[in-house]
Short mmCIF file of C-alpha atoms and ligand atoms in Angstrom, two decimals:
data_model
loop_
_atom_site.label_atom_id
_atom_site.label_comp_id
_atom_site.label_asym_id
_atom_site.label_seq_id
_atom_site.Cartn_x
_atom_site.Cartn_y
_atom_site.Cartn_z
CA UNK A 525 0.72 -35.84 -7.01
CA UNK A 526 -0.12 -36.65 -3.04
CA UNK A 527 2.62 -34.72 -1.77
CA UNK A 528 0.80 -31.61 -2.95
CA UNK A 529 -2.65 -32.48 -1.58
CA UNK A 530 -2.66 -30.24 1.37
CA UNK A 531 -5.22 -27.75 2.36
CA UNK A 532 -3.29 -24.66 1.29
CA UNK A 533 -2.98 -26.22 -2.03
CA UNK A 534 -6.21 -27.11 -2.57
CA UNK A 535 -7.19 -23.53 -1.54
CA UNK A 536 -5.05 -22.20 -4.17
CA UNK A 537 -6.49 -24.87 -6.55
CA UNK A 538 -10.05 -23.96 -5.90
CA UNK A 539 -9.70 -20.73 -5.84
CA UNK A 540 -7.77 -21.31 -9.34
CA UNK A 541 -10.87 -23.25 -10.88
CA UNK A 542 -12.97 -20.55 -9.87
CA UNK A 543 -11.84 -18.05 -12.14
CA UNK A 544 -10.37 -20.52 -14.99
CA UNK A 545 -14.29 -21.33 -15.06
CA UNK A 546 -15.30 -17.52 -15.15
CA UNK A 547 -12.78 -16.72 -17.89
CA UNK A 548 -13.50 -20.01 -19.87
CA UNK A 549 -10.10 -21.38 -19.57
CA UNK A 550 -8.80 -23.42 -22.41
CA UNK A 551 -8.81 -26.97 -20.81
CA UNK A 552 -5.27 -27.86 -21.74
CA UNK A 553 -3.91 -24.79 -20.16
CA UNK A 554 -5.88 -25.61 -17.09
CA UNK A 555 -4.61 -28.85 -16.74
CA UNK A 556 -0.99 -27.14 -17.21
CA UNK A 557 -1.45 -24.24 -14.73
CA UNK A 558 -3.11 -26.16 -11.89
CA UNK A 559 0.62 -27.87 -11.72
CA UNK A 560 3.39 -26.34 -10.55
CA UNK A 561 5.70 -26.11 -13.83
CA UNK A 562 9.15 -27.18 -11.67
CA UNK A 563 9.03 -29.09 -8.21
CA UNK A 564 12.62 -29.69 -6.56
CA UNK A 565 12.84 -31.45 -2.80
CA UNK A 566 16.14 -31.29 -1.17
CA UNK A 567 18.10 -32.70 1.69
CA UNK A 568 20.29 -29.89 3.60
CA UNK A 569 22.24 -31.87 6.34
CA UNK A 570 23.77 -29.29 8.84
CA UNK A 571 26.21 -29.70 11.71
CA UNK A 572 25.23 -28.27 14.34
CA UNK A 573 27.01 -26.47 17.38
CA UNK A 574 26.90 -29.48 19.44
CA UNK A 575 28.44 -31.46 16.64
CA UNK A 576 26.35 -33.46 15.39
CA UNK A 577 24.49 -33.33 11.80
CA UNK A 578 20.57 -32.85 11.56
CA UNK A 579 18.90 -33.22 7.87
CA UNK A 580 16.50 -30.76 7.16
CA UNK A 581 13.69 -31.17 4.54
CA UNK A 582 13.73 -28.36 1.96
CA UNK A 583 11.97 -26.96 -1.36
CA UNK A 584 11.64 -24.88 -4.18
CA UNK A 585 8.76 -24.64 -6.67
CA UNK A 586 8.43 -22.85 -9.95
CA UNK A 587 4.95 -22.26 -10.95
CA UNK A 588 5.23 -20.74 -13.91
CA UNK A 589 7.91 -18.66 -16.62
CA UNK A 590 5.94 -18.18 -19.19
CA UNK A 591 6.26 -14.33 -18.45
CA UNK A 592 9.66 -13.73 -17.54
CA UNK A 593 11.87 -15.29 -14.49
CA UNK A 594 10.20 -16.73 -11.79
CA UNK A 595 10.15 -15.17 -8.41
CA UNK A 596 8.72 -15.69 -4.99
CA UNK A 597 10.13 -15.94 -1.35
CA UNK A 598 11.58 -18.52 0.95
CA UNK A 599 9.85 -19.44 4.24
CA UNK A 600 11.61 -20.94 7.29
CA UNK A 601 8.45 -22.88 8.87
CA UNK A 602 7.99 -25.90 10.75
CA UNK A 603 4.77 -26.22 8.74
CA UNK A 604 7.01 -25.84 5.56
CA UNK A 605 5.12 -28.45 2.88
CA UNK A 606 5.40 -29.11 -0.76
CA UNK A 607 1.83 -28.46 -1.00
CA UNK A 608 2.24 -25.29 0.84
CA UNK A 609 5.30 -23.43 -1.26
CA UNK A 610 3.39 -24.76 -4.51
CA UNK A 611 0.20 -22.72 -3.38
CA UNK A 612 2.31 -19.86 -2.71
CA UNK A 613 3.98 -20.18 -6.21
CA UNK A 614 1.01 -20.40 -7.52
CA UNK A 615 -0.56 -17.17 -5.94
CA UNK A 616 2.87 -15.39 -7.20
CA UNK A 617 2.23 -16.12 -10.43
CA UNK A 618 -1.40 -14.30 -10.40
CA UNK A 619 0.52 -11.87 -8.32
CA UNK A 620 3.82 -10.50 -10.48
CA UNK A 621 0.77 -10.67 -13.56
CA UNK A 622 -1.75 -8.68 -11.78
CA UNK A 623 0.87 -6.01 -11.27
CA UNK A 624 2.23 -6.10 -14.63
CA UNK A 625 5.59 -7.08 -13.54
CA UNK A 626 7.71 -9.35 -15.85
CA UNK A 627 7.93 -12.62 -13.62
CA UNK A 628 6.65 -15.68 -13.24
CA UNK A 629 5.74 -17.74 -9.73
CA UNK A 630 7.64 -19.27 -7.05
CA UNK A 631 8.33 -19.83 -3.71
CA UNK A 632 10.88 -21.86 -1.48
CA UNK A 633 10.78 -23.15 2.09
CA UNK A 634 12.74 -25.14 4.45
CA UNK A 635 10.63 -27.30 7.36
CA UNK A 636 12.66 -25.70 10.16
CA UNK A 637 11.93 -23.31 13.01
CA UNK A 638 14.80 -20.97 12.63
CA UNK A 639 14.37 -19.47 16.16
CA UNK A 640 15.72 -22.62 17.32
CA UNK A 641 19.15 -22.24 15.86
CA UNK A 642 22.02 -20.29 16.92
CA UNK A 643 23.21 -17.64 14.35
CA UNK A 644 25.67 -19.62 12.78
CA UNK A 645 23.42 -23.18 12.25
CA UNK A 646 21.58 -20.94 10.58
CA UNK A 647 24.21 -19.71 8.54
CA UNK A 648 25.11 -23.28 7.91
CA UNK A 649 21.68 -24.43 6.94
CA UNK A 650 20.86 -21.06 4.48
CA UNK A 651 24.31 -21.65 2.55
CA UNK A 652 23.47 -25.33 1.84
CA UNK A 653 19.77 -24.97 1.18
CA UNK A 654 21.27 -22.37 -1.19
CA UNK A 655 24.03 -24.74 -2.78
CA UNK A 656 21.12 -27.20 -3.18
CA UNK A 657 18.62 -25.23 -5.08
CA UNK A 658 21.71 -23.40 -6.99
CA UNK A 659 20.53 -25.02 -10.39
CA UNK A 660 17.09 -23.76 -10.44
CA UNK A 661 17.78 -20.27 -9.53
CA UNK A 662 19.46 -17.13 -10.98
CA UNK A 663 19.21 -13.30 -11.96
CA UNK A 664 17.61 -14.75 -15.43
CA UNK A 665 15.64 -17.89 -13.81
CA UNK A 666 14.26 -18.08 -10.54
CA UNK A 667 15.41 -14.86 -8.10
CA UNK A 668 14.21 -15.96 -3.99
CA UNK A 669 13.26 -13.15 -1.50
CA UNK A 670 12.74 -13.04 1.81
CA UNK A 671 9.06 -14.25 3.49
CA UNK A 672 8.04 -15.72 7.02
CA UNK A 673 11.45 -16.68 9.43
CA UNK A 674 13.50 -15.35 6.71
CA UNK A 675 15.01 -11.78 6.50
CA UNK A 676 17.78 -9.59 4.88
CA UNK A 677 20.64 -11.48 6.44
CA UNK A 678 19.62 -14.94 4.99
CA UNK A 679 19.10 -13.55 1.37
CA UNK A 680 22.89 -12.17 2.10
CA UNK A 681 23.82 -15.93 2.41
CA UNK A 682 22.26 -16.64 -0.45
CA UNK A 683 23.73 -14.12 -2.43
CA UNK A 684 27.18 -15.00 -1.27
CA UNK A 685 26.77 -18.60 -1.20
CA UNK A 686 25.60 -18.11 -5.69
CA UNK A 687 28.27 -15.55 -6.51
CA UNK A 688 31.09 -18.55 -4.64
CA UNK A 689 29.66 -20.53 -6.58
CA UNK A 690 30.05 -18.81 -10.40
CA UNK A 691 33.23 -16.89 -9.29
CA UNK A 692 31.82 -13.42 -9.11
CA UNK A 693 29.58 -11.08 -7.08
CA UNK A 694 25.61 -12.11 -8.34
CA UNK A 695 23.56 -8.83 -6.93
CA UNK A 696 20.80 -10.02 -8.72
CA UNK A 697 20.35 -13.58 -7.93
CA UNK A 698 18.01 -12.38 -4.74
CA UNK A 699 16.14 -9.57 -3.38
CA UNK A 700 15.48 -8.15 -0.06
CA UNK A 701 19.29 -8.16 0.69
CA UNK A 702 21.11 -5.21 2.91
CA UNK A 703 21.68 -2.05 0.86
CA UNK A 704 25.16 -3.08 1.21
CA UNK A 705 25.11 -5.93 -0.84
CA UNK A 706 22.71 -4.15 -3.48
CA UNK A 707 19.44 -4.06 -1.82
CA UNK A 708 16.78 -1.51 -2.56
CA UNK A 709 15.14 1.44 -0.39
CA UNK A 710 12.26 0.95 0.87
CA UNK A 711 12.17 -3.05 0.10
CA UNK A 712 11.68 -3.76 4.34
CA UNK A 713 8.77 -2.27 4.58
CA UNK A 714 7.29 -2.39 0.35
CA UNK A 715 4.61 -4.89 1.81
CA UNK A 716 3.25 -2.78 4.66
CA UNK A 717 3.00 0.22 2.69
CA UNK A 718 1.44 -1.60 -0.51
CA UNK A 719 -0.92 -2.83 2.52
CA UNK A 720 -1.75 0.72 3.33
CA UNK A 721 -1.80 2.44 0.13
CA UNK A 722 -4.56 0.16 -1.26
CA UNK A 723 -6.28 0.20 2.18
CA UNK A 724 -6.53 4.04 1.39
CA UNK A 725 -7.85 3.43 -2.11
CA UNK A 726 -10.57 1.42 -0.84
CA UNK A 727 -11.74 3.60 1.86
CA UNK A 728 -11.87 6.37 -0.52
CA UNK A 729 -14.07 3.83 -2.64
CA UNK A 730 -16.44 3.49 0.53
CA UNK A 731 -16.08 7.72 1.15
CA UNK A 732 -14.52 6.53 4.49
CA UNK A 733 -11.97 8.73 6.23
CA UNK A 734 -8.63 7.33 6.78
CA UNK A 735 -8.66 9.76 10.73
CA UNK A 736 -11.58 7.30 11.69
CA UNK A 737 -10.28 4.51 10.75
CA UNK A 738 -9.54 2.03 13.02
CA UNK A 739 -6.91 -0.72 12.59
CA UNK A 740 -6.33 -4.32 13.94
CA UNK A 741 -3.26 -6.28 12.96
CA UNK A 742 -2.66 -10.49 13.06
CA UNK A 743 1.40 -10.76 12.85
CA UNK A 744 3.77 -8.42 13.81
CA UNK A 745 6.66 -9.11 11.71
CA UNK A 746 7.82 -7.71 9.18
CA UNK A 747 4.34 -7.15 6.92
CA UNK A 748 2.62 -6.66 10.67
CA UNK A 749 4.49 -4.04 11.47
CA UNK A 750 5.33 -1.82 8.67
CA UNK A 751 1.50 -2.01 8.05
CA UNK A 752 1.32 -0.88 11.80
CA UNK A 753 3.84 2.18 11.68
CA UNK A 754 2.80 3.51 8.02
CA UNK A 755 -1.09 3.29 9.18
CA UNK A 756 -0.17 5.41 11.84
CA UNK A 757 2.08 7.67 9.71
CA UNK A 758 -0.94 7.97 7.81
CA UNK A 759 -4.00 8.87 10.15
CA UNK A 760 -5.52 5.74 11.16
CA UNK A 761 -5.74 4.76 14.81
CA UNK A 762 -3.66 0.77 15.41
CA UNK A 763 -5.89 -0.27 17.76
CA UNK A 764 -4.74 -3.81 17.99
CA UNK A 765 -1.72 -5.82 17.03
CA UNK A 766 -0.85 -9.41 17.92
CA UNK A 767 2.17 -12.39 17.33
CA UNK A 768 2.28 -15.66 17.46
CA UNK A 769 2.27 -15.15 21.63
CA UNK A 770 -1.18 -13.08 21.32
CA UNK A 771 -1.71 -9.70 21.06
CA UNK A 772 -2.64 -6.35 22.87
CA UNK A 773 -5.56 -3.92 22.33
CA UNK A 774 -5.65 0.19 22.81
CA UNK A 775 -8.89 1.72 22.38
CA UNK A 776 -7.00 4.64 22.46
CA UNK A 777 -4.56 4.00 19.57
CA UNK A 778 -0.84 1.94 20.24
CA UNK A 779 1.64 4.59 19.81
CA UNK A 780 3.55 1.87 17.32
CA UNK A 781 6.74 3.24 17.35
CA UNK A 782 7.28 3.29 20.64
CA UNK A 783 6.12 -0.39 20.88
CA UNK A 784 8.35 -1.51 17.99
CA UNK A 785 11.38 -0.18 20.33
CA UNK A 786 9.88 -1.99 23.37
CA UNK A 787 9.47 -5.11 21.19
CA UNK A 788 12.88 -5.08 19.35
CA UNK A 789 14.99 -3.50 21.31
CA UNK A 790 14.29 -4.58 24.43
CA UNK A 791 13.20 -8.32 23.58
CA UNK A 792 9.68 -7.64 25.13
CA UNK A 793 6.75 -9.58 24.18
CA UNK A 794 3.91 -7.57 23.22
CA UNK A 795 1.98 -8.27 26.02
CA UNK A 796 5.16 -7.14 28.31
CA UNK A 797 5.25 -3.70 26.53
CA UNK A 798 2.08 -3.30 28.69
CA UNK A 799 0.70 -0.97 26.12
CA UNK A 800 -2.39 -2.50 25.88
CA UNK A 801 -4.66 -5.11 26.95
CA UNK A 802 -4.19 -8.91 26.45
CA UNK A 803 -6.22 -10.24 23.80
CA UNK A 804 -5.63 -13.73 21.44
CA UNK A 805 -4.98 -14.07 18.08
CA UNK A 806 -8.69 -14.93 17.91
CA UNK A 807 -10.37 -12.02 19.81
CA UNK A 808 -8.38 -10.05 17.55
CA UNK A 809 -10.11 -11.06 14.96
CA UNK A 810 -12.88 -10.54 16.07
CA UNK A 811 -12.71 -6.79 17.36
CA UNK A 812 -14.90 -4.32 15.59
CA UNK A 813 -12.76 -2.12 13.69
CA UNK A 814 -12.49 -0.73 10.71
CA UNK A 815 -9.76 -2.46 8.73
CA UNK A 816 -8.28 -5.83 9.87
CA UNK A 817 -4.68 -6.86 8.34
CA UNK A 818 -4.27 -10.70 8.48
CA UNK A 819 -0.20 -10.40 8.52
CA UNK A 820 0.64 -14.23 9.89
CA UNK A 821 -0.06 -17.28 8.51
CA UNK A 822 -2.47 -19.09 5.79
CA UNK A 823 -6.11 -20.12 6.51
CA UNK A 824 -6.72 -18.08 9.37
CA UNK A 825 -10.07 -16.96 8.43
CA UNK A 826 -12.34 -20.24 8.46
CA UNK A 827 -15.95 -21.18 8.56
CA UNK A 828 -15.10 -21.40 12.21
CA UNK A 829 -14.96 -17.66 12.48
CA UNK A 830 -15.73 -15.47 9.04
CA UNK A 831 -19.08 -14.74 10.72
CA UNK A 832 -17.90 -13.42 13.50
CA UNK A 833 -15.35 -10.67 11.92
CA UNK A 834 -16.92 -7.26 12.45
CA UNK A 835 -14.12 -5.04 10.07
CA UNK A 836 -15.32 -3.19 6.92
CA UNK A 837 -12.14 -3.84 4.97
CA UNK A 838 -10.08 -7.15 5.22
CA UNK A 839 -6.99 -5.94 3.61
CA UNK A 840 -4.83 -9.63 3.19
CA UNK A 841 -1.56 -8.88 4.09
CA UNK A 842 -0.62 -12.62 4.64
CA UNK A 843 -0.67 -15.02 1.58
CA UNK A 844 -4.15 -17.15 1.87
CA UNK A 845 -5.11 -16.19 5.22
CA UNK A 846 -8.66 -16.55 4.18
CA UNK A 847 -10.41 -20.42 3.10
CA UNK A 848 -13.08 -20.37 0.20
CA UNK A 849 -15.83 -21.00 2.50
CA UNK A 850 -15.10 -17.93 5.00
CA UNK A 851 -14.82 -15.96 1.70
CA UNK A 852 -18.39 -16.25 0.85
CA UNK A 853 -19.17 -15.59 4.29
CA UNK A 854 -17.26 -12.31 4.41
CA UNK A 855 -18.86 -11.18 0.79
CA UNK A 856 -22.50 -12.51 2.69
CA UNK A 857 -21.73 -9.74 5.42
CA UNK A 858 -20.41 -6.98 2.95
CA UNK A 859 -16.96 -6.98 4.10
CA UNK A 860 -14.76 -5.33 1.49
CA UNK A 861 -12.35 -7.56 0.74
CA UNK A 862 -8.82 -6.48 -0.71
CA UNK A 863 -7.53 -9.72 -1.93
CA UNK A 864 -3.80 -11.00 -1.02
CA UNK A 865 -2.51 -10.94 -4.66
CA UNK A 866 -3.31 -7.47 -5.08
CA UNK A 867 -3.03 -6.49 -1.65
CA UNK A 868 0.20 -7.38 -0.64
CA UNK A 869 2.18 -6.82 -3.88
CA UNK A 870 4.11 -4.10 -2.78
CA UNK A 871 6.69 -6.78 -1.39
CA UNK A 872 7.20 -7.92 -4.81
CA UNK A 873 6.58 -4.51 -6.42
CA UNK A 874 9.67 -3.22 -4.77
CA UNK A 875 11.58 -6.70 -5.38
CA UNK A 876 11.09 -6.09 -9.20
CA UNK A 877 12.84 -2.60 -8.54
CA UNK A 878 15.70 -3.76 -6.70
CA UNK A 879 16.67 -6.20 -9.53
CA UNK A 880 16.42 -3.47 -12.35
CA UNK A 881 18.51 -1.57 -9.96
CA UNK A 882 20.88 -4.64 -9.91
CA UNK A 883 20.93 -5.08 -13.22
CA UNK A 884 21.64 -1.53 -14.07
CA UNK A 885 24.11 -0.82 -11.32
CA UNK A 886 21.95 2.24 -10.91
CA UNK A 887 20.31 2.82 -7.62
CA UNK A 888 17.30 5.17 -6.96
CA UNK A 889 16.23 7.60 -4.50
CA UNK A 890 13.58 6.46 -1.66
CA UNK A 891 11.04 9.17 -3.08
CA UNK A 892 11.08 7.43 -6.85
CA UNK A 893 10.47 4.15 -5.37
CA UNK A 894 7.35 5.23 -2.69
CA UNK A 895 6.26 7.56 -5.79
CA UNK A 896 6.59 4.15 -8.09
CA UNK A 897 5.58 1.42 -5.95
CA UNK A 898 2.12 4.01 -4.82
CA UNK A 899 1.50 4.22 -9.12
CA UNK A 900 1.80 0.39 -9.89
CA UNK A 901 -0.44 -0.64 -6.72
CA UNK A 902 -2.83 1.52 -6.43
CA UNK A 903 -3.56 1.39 -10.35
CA UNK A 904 -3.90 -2.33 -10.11
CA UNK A 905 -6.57 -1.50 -7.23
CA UNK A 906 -8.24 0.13 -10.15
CA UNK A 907 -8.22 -2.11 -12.63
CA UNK A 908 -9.32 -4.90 -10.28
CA UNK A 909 -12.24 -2.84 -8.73
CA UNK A 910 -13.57 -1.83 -12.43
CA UNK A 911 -13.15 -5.24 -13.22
CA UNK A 912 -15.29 -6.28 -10.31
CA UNK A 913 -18.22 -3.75 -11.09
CA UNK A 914 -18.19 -4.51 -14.84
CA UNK A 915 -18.80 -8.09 -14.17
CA UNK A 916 -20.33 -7.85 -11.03
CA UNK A 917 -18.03 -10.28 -9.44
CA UNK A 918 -16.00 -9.86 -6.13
CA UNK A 919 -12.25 -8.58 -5.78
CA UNK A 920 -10.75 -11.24 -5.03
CA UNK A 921 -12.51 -12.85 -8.31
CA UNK A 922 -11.44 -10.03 -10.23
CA UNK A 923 -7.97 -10.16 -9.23
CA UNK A 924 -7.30 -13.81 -9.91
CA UNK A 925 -9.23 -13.22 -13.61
CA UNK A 926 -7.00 -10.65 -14.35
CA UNK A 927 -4.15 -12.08 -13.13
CA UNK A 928 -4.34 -15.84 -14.47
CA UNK A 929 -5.92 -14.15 -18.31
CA UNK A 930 -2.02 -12.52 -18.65
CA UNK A 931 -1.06 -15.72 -18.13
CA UNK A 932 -2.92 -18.02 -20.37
CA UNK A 933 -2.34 -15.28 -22.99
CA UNK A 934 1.45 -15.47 -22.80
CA UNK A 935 1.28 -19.49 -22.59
CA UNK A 936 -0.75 -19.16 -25.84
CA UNK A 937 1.22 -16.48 -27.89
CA UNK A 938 4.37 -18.10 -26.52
CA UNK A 939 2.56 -21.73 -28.27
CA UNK A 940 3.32 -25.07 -26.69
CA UNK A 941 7.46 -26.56 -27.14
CA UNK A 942 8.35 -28.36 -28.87
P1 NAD B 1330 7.52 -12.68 9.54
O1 NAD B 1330 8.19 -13.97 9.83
O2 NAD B 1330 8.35 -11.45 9.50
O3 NAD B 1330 6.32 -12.43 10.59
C1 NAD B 1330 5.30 -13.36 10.82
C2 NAD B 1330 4.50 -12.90 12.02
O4 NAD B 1330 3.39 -13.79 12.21
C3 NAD B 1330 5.28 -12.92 13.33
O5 NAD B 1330 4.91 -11.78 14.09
C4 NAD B 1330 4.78 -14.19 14.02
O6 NAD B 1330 4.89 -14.13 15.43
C5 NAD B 1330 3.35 -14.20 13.56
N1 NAD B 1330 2.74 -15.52 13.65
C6 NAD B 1330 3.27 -16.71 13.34
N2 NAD B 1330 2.40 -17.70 13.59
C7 NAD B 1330 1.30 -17.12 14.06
C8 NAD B 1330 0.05 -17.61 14.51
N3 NAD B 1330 -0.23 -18.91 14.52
N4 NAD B 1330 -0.88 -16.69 14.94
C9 NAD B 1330 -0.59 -15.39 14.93
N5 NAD B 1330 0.56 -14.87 14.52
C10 NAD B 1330 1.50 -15.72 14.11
O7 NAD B 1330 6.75 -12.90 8.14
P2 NAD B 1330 6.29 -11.79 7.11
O8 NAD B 1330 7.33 -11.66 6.07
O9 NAD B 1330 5.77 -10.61 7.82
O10 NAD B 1330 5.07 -12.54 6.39
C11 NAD B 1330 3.75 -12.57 6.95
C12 NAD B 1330 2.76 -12.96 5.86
O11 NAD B 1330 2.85 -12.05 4.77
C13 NAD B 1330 3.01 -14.33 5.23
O12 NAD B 1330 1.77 -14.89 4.86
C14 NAD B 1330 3.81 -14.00 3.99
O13 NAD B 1330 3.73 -15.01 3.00
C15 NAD B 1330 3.12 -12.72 3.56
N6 NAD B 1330 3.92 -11.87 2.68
C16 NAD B 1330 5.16 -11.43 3.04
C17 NAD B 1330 5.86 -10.58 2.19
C18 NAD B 1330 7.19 -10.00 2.56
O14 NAD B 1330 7.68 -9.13 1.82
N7 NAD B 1330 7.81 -10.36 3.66
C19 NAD B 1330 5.31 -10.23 0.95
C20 NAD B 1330 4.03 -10.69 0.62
C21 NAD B 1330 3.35 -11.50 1.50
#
C-alpha cells in the first residue's frame, strides 16, 4: 500500500521487524500485524466564516482488536498522513499491551493546522470529521482521545456530535473530555506524570538523585509541560524548555509555574517570558543535562544529531521522536533510553480509567488514580528493564517484545475467522 510508505511508517515497521525477528514471529502473523487491521480516509468539507467551503483530508486507522477495543488519539497536523496515524496505531497497539490494558491500536488525524481556524470552523470541522468516522468508533470499538492540536474541547465535540447521533448521551465513546461531560482526574496531565514517574524509576536504576537532576524539554504542550511542572514538583531542576518557536534555557532552574502563567495567560511566547535564554529546538537538544524529554513531534532524533545528545536518560515523551539509526547511536554512547511505548503510557493509562469510570458511572478520587496510574507504569518499567537484562537486549527492544508477544498470543488463542 503506497499511501503508507512514509518515513514514520517505515520506522514503526522496522522497528516492528526487529523484535518479530527476536521473538521468532510466526510469519503469517507478521504479515498480518505489519498492516494496519482497518484503514478509513475521509473527506470533511467545512464552511468557513468567510463563507465559503474548504475540504479537509482526514483519517482513522485501527491497528489491531484482537485484545479488546481499539484506542489511540486524534492529531490536528498539517503533516497529518496515512502513513503517519498507521505508525501511531501501530505503536498503540504495543502500547495498551505493554501496560496490560484491554485495548487494541489506533489513531486518527485530520491534515489541518487548527491554529488557523476560528473557534467555531473548528467546531465545524471536529463535528464532521466525527460524523465521518462515526461507523468505526464507539465505547465497545474504537474510543479517540486527544493528541497533538487536539484537546478536551474537541473530544467534547466528539462526544456530542456520537451521542446526536444514537439519541443519547455516549460518555464513553472518547476520553480526555472536561470532567463535565465525564472526564477523569488527572487525565490532562496522565502523560507528563507517567513521563516523570518512570524517569524516577530509572534514575533510581542508575543510583542517580532526582535533586541533581537536570531537565531539558522539546514541546511545551500539553506532554511538555506537565512533564515540566511535575519534574519540578518532584526535585529536578527544568533547565530548558522549548515550542515550535524555540526555546529558553535557565542554568538556574525555570520556575515552571510561573512561566506556564506567562505563556497561557498572557499569550507570551517563551522567549517573551524572558525567563531564560534563547536557544533552538536543536541546541536544546543538545544541552548537557541529565534527562531530555522529546515532547513534540516524530523523528526528531536523527543520524544528523544522536551523537551529539549529551543527556543520561532520553525519556520519549513524544511518539517516535527517535529514527532506528540515532537509536543505535544513543545505545553506542550509553544513553539510557526509556522507550515511547512504555514511557509515555500514562496518557493512555489514565484514558483506560476514565472509560471504566464511564462505564460504571462511578468516578474516583485524584489520589486512587496518581496511586493507580504510579502502580501500572512503573511496574511495566520493571518488567521491561528485567526483560532487557535477561536477554541482554535494550529497552526499547524489550518493550516492543513484550508488547507485540501479548499480541501474537491473543491473535493465536483467539485462531484465525472464519
Ligand atoms: P500538543 O499539541 O499539546 O503540544 C505539542 C508541542 O510541540 C507544542 O508545544 C508545539 O509548539 C511543539 N512543536 C510542534 N512542532 C514542533 C517542532 N517542529 N519543534 C519543536 N516543537 C514543536 O501535543 P501533545 O499532546 O503534548 O503531544 C506531544 C507528543 O506526545 C506527540 O508526539 C504525541 O503523539 C505524544 N503523546 C501525547 C499524549 C497525550 O496524552 N496528549 C499521549 C502520549 C503521547
Amino acid at each position: 500500500m503506497n499511501e503508507l510508505d512514509t518515513p514514520t511508517y517505515r520506522l514503526a515497521v522496522a522497528q516492528f521487524d526487529q523484535a518479530a525477528e527476536a521473538l521468532n514471529l510466526d510469519p503469517n502473523l507478521r504479515q498480518r500485524l505489519k498492516l494496519p487491521q482497518r484503514s478509513l480516509i475521509v473527506s470533511i468539507p467545512v464552511r468557513m466564516d468567510n463563507g465559503t467551503v474548504e475540504v479537509f483530508t482526514g483519517y482513522r486507522v485501527q491497528h489491531d482488536s484482537s485484545r479488546g477495543p481499539s484506542k489511540g488519539g486524534i492529531r490536528y497536523h498539517p503533516d497529518v498522513n496515512l502513513g503517519e496515524v498507521a505508525a501511531l496505531a501501530m505503536w498503540m497497539t504495543w502500547k495498551c499491551a505493554l501496560a496490560g490494558l484491554p485495548y487494541g491500536g489506533a489513531k486518527g488525524g485530520v491534515k489541518v493546522a487548527p491554529k488557523k481556524l476560528s473557534r467555531s470552523e473548528l467546531q465545524r470541522l471536529t463535528r464532521r470529521y466525527a460524523a465521518e468516522i462515526f461507523p468505526l468508533i464507539g465505547p465497545d470499538k474504537d474510543v479517540p482521545a486527544p493528541d497533538v492540536g487536539t484537546d478536551a474541547q474537541v473530544m467534547a465535540w466528539i462526544m456530542d456530535t456520537y451521542s446526536q447521533q444514537v439519541g443519547y448521551a455516549v460518555q464513553g465513546v472518547v476520553t480526555g473530555k472536561p470532567l463535565s461531560i465525564g472526564g477523569s482526574l488527572g487525565r490532562e496531565e496522565a502523560t507528563g506524570r507517567g513521563v516523570v514517574y518512570v524517569t524516577m524509576e530509572a534514575l533510581r536504576h542508575l543510583k542517580m538523585d532526582i535533586e541533581r537532576t537536570t531537565v531539558a524539554i522539546q514541546g511545551f504542550g500539553n506532554v511538555g509541560s506537565n512533564t515540566a511542572l511535575i519534574m519540578q514538583e518532584v526535585g529536578a531542576k527544568v533547565v530548558a524548555v522549548s515550542d515550535v518557536s524555540g526555546g529558553i534555557y535557565n542554568a538556574k532552574g525555570l520556575d515552571v509555574p510561573e512561566l506556564l502563567r506567562r505563556y497561557r495567560t498572557n499569550g507570551q511566547t517563551l522567549r517573551d517570558t524572558k525567563m531564560g535564554d534563547f536557544l533552538t529546538n536543536e541546541e536544546l537538544l543538545q544541552l548537557d543535562c541529565t534527562v531530555l524529554v522529546p515532547a513534540a513531534l516524530s523523528e526528531q532524533i536523527s543520524e544528523k544529531n544522536a551523537a551529539k545528545l549529551r543527556c543520561r536518560i532520553l525519556a520519549e515523551g513524544a511518539n517516535g521522536p527517535t529514527t532506528l539509526e540515532a537509536d543505535r547511536i544513543l545505545i553506542d554512547k550509553g544513553i539510557f533510553i526509556i522507550p515511547d511505548i512504555l514511557a509515555n503510557s500514562g496518557g493512555v493509562i489514565v484514558s483506560y480509567f476514565e472509560w471504566v469510570q464511564d462505564a460504571q458511572r462511578f468516578f474516583w478520587k485524584a489520589k486512587d488514580i496518581q496511586e493507580r496510574l504510579h502502580e501500572i507504569i512503573t511496574n511495566a518499567f520493571h518488567r521491561t528493564l528485567s526483560f532487557a537484562l535477561a536477554k541482554k537486549t535494550t529497552m526499547r527492544m524489550a518493550a516492543l517484545m513484550s508488547g507485540i508477544d501479548k499480541v501474537a498470543q491473543a491473535h493465536l488463542q483467539r485462531g484465525l475467522y472464519p
